[in-house]
Coordinates of C-alpha atoms and ligand atoms in Angstrom, one line a residue:
X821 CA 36.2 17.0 43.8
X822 CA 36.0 15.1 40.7
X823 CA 35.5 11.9 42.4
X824 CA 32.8 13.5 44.8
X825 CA 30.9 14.9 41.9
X826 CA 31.0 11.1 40.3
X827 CA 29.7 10.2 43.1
X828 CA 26.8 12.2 43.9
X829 CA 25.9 11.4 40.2
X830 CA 25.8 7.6 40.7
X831 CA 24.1 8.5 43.5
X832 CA 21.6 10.4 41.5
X833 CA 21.2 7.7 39.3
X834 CA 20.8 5.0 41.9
X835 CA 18.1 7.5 43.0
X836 CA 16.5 7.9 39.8
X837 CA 16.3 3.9 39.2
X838 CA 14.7 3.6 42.5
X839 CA 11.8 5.9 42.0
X840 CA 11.4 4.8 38.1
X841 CA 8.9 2.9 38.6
X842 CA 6.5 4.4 40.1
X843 CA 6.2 7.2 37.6
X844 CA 5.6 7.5 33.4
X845 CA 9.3 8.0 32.0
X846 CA 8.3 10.1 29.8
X847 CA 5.6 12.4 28.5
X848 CA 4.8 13.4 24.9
X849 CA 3.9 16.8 23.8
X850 CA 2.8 16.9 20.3
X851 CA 3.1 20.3 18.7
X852 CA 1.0 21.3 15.3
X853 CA -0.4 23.7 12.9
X854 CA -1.3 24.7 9.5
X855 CA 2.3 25.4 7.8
X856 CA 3.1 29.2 8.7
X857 CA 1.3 29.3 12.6
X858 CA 4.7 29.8 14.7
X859 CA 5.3 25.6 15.2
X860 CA 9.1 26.1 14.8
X861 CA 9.4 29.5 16.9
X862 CA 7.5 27.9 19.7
X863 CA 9.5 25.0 20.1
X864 CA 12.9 27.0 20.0
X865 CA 11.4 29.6 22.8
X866 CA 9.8 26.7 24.8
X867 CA 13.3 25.0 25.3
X868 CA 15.3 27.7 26.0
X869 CA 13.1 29.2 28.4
X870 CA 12.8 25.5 30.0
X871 CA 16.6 25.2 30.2
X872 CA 16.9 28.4 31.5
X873 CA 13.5 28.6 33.4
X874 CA 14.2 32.2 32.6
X875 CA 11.0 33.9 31.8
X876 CA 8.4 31.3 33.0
X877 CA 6.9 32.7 36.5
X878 CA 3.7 31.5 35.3
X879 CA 5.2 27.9 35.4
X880 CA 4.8 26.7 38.5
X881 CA 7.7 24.4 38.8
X882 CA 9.8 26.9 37.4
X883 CA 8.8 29.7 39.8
X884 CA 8.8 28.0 43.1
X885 CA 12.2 25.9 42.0
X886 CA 10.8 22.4 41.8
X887 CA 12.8 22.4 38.4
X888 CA 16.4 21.8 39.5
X889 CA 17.6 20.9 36.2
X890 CA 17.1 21.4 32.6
X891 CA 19.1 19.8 29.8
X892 CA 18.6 18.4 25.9
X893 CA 19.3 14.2 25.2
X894 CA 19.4 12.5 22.5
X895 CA 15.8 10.8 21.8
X896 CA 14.5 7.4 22.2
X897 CA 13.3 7.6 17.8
X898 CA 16.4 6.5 16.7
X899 CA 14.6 6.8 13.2
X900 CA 13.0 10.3 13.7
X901 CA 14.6 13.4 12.4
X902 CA 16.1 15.7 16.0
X903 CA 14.3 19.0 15.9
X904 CA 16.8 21.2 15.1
X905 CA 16.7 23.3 18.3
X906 CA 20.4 24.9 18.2
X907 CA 20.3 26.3 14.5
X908 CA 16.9 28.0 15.4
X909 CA 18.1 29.7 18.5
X910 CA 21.2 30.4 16.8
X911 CA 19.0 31.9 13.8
X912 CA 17.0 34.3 17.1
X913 CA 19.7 35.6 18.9
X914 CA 22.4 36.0 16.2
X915 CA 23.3 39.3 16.2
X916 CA 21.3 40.1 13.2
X917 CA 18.5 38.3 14.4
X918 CA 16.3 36.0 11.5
X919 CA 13.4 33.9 11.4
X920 CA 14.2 30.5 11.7
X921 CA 13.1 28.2 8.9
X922 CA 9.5 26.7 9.4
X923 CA 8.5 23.2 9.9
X924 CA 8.4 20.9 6.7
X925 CA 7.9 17.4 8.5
X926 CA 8.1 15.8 11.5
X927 CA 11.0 16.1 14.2
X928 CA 11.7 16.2 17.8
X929 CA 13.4 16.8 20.6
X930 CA 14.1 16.0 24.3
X931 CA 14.6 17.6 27.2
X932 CA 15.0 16.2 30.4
X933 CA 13.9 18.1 33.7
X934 CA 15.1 17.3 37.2
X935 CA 12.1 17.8 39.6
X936 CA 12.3 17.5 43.0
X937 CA 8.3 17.8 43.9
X938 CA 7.6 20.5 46.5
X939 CA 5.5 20.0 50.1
X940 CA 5.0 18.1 52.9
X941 CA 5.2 14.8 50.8
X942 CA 7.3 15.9 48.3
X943 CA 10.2 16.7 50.5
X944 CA 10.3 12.9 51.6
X945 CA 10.9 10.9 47.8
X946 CA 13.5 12.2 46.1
X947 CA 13.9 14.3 42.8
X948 CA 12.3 12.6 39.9
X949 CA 13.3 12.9 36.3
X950 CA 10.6 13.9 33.4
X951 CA 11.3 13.3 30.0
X952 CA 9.7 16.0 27.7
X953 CA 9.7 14.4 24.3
X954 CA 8.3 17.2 21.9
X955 CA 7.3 16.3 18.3
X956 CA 6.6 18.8 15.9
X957 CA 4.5 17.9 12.9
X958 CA 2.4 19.7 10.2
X959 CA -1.6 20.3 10.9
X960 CA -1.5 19.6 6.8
X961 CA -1.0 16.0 8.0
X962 CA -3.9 15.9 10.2
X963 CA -5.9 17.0 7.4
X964 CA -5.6 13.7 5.4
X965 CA -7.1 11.3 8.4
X966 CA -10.3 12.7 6.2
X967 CA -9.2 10.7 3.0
X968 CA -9.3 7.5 4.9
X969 CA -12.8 7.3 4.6
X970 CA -13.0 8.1 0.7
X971 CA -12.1 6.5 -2.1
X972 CA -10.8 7.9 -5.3
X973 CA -13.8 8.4 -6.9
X974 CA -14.8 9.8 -4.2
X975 CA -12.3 12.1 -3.3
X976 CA -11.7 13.2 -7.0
X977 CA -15.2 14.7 -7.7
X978 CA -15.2 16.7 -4.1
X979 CA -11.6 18.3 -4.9
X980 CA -12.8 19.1 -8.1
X981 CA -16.3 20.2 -7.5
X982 CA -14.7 22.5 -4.9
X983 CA -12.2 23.8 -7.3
X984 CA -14.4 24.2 -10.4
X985 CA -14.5 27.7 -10.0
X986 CA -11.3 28.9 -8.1
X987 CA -9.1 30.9 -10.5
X988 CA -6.4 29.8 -9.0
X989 CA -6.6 26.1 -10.4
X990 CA -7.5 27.0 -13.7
X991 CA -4.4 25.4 -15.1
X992 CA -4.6 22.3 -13.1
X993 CA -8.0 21.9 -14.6
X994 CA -6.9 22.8 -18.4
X995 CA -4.3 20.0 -17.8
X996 CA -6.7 17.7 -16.3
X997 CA -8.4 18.2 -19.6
X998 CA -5.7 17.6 -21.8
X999 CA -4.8 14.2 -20.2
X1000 CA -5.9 11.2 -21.6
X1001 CA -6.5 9.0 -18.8
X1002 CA -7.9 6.0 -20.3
X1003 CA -4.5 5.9 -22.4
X1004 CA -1.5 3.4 -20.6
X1005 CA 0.2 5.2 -17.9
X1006 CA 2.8 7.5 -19.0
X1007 CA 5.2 8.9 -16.0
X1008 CA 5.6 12.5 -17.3
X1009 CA 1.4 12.4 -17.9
X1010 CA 0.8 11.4 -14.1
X1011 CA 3.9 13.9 -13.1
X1012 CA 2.5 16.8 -15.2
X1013 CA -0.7 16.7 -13.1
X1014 CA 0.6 16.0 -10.0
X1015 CA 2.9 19.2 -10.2
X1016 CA -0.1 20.9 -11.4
X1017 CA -2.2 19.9 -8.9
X1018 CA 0.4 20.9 -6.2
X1019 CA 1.2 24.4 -7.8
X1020 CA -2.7 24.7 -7.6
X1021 CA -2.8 24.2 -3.4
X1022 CA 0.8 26.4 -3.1
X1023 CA -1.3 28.7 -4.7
X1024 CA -4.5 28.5 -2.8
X1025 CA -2.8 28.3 0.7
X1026 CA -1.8 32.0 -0.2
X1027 CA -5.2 33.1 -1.2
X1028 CA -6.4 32.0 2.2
X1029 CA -8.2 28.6 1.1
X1030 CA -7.2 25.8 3.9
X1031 CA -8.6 22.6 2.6
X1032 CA -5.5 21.6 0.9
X1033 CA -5.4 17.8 1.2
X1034 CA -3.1 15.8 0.5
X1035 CA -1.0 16.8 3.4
X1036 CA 2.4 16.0 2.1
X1037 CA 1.8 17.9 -1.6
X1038 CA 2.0 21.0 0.3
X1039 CA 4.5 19.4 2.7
X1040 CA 6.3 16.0 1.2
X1041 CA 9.1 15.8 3.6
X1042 CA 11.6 13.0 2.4
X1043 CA 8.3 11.4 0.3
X1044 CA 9.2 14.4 -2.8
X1045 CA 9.0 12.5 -5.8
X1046 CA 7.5 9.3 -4.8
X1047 CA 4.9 7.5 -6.3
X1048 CA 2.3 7.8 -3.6
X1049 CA 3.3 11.7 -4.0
X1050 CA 2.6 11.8 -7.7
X1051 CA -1.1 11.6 -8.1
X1052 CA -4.3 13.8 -8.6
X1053 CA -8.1 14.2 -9.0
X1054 CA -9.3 13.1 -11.9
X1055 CA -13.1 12.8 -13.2
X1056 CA -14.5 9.3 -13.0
X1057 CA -14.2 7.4 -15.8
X1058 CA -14.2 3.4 -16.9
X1059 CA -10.7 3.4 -17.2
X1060 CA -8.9 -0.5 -18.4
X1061 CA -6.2 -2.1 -16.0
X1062 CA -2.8 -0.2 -16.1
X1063 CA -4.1 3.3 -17.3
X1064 CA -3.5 6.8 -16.0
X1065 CA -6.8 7.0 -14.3
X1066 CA -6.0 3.2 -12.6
X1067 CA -3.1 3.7 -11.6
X1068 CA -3.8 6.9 -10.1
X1069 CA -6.3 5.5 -8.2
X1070 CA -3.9 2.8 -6.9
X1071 CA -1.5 6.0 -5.6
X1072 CA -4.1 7.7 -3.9
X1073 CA -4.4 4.1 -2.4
X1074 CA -1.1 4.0 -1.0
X1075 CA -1.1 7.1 -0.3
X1076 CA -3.7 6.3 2.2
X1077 CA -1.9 3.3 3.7
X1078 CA 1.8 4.1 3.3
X1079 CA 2.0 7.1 3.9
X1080 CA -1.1 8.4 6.6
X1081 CA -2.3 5.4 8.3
X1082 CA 1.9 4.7 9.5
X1083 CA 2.3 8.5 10.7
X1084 CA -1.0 8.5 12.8
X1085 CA -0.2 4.9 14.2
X1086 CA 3.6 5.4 14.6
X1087 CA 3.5 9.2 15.5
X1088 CA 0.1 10.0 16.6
X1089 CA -1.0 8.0 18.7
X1090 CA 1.6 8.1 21.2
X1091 CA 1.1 11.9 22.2
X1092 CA 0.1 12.5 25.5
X1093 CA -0.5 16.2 25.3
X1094 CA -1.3 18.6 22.4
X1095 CA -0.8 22.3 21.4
X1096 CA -2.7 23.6 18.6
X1097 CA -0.8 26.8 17.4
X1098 CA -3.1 29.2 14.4
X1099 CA -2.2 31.7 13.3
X1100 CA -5.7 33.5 13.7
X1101 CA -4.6 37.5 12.6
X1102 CA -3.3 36.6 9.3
X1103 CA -6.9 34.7 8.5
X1104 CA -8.5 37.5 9.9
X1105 CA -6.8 40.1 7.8
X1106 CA -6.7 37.5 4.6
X1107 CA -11.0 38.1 5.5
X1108 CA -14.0 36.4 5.7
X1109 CA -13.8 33.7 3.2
X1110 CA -9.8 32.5 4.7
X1111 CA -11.5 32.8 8.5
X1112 CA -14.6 30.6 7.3
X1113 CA -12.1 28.4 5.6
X1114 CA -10.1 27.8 8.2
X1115 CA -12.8 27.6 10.5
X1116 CA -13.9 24.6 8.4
X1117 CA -9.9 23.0 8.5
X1118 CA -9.8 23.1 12.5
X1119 CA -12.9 21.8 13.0
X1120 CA -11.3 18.8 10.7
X1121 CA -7.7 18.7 12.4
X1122 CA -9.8 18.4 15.5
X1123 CA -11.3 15.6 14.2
X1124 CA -8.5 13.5 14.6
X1125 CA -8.9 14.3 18.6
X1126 CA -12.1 12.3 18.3
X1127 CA -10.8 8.6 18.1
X1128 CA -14.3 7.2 18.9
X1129 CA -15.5 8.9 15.4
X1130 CA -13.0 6.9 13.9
X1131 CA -12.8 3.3 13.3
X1132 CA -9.1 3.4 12.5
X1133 CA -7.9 6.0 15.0
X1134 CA -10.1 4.0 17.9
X1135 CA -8.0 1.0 16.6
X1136 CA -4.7 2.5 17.1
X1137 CA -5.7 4.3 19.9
X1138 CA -6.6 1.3 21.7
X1139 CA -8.3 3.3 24.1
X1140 CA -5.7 5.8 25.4
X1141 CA -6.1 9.4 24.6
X1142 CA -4.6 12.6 24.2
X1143 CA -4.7 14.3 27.8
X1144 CA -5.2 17.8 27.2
X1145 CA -5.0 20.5 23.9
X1146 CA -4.2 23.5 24.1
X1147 CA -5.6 26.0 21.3
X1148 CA -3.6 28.9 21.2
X1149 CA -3.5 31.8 18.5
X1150 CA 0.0 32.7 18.1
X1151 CA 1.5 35.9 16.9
X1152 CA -0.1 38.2 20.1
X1153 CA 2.4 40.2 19.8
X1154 CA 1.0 42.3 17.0
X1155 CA -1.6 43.4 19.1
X1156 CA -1.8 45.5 22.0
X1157 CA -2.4 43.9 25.5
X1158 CA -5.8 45.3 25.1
X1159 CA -7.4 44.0 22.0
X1160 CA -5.7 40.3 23.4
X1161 CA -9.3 39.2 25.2
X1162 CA -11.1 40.1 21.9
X1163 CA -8.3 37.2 20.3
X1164 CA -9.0 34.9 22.9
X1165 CA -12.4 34.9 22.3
X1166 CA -12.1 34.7 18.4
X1167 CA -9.6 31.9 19.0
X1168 CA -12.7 30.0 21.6
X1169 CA -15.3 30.8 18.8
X1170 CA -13.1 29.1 16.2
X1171 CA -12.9 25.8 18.2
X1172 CA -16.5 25.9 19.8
X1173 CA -18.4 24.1 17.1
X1174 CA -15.9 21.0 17.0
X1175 CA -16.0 21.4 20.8
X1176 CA -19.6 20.8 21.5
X1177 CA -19.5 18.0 18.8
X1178 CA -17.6 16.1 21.0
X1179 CA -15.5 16.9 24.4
X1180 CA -12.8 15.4 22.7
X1181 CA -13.5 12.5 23.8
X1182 CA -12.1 13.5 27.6
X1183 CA -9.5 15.9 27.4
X1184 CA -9.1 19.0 29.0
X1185 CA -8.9 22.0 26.9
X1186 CA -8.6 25.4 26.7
X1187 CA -7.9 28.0 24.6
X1188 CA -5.8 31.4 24.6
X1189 CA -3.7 34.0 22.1
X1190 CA 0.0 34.5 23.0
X1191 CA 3.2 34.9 21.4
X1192 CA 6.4 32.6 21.7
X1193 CA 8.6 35.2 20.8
X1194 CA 7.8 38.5 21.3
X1195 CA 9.0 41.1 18.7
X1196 CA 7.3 44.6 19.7
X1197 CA 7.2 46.8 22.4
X1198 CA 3.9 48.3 23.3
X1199 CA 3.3 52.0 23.1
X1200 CA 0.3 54.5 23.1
X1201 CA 0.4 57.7 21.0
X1202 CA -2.1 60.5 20.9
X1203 CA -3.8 60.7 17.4
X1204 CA -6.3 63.7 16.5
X1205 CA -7.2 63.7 20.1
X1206 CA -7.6 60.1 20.6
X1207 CA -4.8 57.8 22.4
X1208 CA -3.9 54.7 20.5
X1209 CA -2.8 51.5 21.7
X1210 CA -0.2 50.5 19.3
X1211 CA 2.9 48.4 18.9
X1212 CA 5.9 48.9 17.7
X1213 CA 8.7 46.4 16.0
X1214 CA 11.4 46.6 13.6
X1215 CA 10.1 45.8 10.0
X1216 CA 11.7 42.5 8.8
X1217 CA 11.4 44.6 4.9
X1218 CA 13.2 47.7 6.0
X1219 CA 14.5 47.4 8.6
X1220 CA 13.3 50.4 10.1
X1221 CA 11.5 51.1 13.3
X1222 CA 7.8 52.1 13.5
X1223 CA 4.7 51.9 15.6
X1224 CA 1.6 50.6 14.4
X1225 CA -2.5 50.3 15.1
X1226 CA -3.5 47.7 13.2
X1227 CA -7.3 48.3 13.8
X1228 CA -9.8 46.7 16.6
X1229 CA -10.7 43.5 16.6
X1230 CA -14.5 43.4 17.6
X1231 CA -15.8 42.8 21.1
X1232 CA -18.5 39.6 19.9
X1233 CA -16.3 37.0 17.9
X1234 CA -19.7 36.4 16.0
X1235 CA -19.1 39.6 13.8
X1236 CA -16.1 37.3 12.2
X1237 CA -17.7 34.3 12.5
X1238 CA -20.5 32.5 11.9
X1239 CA -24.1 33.5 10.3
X1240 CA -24.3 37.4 11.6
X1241 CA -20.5 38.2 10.3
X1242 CA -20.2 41.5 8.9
X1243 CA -20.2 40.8 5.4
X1244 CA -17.1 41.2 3.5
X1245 CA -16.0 43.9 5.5
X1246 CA -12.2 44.4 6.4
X1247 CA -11.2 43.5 10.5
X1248 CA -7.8 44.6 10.1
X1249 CA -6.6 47.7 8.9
X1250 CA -4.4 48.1 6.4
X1251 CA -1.2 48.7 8.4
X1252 CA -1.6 44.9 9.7
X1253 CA 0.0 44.1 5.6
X1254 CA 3.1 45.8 6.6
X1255 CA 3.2 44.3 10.2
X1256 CA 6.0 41.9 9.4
X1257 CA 8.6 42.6 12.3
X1258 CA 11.5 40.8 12.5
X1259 CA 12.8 39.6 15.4
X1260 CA 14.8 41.7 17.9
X1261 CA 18.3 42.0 18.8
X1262 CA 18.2 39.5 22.1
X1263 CA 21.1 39.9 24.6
X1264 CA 20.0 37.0 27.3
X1265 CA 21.6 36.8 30.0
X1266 CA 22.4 33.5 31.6
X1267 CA 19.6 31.8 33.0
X1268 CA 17.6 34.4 31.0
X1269 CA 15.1 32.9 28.0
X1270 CA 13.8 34.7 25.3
X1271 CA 10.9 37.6 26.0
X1272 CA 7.5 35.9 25.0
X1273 CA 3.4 36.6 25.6
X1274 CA 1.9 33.8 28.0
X1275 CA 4.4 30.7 26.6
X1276 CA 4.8 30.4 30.4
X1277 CA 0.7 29.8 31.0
X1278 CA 0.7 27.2 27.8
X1279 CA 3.3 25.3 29.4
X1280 CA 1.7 25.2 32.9
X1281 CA -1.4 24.2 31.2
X1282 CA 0.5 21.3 28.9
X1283 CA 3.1 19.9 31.5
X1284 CA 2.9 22.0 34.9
X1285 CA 1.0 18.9 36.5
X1286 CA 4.1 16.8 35.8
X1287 CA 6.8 19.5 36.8
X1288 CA 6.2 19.7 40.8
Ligands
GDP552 P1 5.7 26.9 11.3 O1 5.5 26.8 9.8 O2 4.5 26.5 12.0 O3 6.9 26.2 11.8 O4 5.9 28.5 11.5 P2 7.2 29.3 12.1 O5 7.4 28.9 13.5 O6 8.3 29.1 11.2 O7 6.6 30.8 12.0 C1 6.3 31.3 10.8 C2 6.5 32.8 10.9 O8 5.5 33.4 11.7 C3 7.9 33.2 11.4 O9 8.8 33.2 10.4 C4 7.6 34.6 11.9 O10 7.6 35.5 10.9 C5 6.1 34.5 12.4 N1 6.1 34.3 13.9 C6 6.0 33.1 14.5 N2 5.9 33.2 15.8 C7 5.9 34.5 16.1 C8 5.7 35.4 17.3 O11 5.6 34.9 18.4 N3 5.7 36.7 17.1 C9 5.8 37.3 15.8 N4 5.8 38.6 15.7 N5 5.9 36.6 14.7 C10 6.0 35.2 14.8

């Protein structure tokens, strides 16, 4: 039997070869978000419910068995970091389940479906073989296409203009103040405010502002400690060859060439298809400054779906473009089934601006709230009278059961958003601050993937045209 199994498998192969040329090899799914919206959990719950095609009825390909097979391979970026995909399922469905750790660069994986496509002309060419190559990157690194366009000057008086007041960069300021950047460049100087300036946009990322360029201060991946990382804003001054403020400018510089333009030529620019993930509750509870704010930062990470706009993205674009993006507000979970229409809209509203701005220049879009990894159970209690549609989840802090109502979400997204918003009223209750659930205990069965919200209809609308 061993020799028949070879067999069929060069057989496969030979089959394979044969209809290679008629189709793409391989298609690109490029998966992003500001640090903190669910990039890593989607990935791990995406893969192991493709290679089990467990809980994905809402996948065509999965439910009418086009998929015949699902399995990982090594990638064709010999130089790109693999996506750690078996120490973040490991980290789920250990028996005392943990979050796995987030994304802090760029990585990825591939998996490798068998499809044999279904119907009258489908039964006569044989099974075809799709490779998914995912690549998972931070949405901070979209943010910097935006510096591209500015110089330091530039740059330096809107960061600090926008700052001025914040409390939160109060010692990046007193520091700026203290520097004496007309002096000759002294390392510890330029380190001093580069740390500063990157405690400052830690900080500020916490209190809900999300216009925290650089990209890689916040995330520096293996760049930690490099030159192009150790820069800041600094007042504009006449500053003489080799001082601080000079050679600052000549960072920001190469920040700009070095370290952007290569990530959005090499990286970028080859995805075929985009998710989105934002976390859209926790700006919603941070309130109405963090959902303006991050209003603002989507409509610039979509930005970078507008190569036209963009003399250097239409360059490196060379006129392909990104297929379809898919906007989807992770975290559903923490709502009841009910209140999920009312975060579909929010999540429509967010992106509608940047949307009538441009159709992305062509691609398909759409826009939904789900959850890749779903941690409560839904339940409805009776409360003075009234029934409540809650949820209820294991708190990661205590690890005690409970069952919470973390408030409505209103019916018309423009009470958050927009000119009519309700002041600076409160949209989620309290309770949402304790909503931290940890995962639950999974026992998957074979050929069973981890319980999710709708990953099935994101995937159907990223790949399912490929997968039959
Ligand atoms: P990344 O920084 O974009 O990679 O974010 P992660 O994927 O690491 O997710 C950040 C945190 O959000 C996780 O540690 C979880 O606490 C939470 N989270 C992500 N996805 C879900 C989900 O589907 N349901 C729930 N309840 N929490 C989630």
């Amino acid at each position: 039997s061993t020799l028949a199994d070879g067999l069929t498998r060069s057989v496969e192969a030979v089959g394979d070869t044969l209809t290679a040329p008629f189709q793409p090899a391989s298609l690109r799914l490029g998966v992003t978000g500001l640090s903190r919206a669910g990039k890593t959990v989607f990935i791990t719950s995406l893969v192991a419910n493709l290679l089990d095609r467990g809980r994905m009825p809402g996948l065509q390909g999965a439910a009418n068995g086009a998929i015949q097979a699902a399995y990982l391979q090594p990638q064709p970026d010999d130089t790109v970091p693999r996506f750690d995909y078996e120490a973040h399922l490991g980290a789920l469905t250990s028996a005392a389940p943990k979050w796995p750790d987030s994304t802090s660069s760029i990585s990825q994986l591939r998996v490798s479906l068998k499809v044999q496509p279904r119907g009258l002309l489908g039964g006569l060419s044989g099974p075809k073989t799709v490779h998914l190559d995912i690549v998972d990157y931070p949405g901070e690194w979209l943010l910097d296409l935006a510096l591209l366009d500015k110089s330091y000057s530039q740059w330096s008086a809107e960061v600090l203009e926008r700052i001025e007041n914040r409390a939160s960069a109060e010692a990046f300021l007193q520091t700026v103040l203290n520097a004496d950047v007309t002096a000759k460049i002294q390392e510890p100087a330029a380190q001093a405010l580069a740390r500063a300036f990157t405690q400052y946009l830690h900080q500020a990322r916490k209190d809900g502002f999300y216009d925290c360029t650089p990209g890689r201060f916040i995330l520096p991946g293996d760049l930690a400690g490099s030159p192009a990382l150790t820069f800041a804003p600094l007042p504009k001054t006449d500053a003489p060859r080799r001082s601080l403020y000079r050679e600052m400018e000549r960072r920001f510089e190469a920040y700009k060439s070095r370290v952007v333009k290569p990530f959005f030529r090499d990286h970028f620019a080859k995805i075929d298809r985009q998710v989105v993930l934002v976390d859209a509750l926790g700006a919603i509870h941070k309130g109405p400054q963090a959902v303006e704010d991050m209003r603002t930062a989507l409509a610039d990470i979509l930005g970078a779906f507008r190569p036209g706009k963009n003399a250097f993205l239409s360059q490196i674009f060379l006129g392909k473009r990104v297929e379809k993006i898919l906007f989807a507000a992770t975290k559903a979970d923490h709502l009841h089934h009910t209140q999920h229409p009312q975060l579909t809209g929010i999540m429509q509203a967010l992106i509608r601006e940047a949307r009538d701005r441009a159709q992305f220049a062509g691609a398909t879009t759409q826009a939904m709230s789900m959850a890749a990894l779903r941690a409560t159970v839904e339940q409805t209690l009776d409360h003075d009278g009234r029934s409540l549609n809650c949820v209820r989840g294991t708190l990661l802090n205590t690890g005690k059961e409970a069952a919470f109502y973390p408030g409505d979400l209103p019916e018309d997204p423009n009470h958050l958003l927009g000119p009519a918003r309700d002041g600076a009223a409160a949209w989620l209750d309290q309770d949402y601050q304790v909503m931290s659930f940890a995962p639950s205990v999974l026992n998957l069965q074979p050929g069973n993937g981890p319980p999710h919200i709708r990953l099935d209809r994101a995937a159907e609308f990223l790949i399912g045209d490929r997968l039959t």
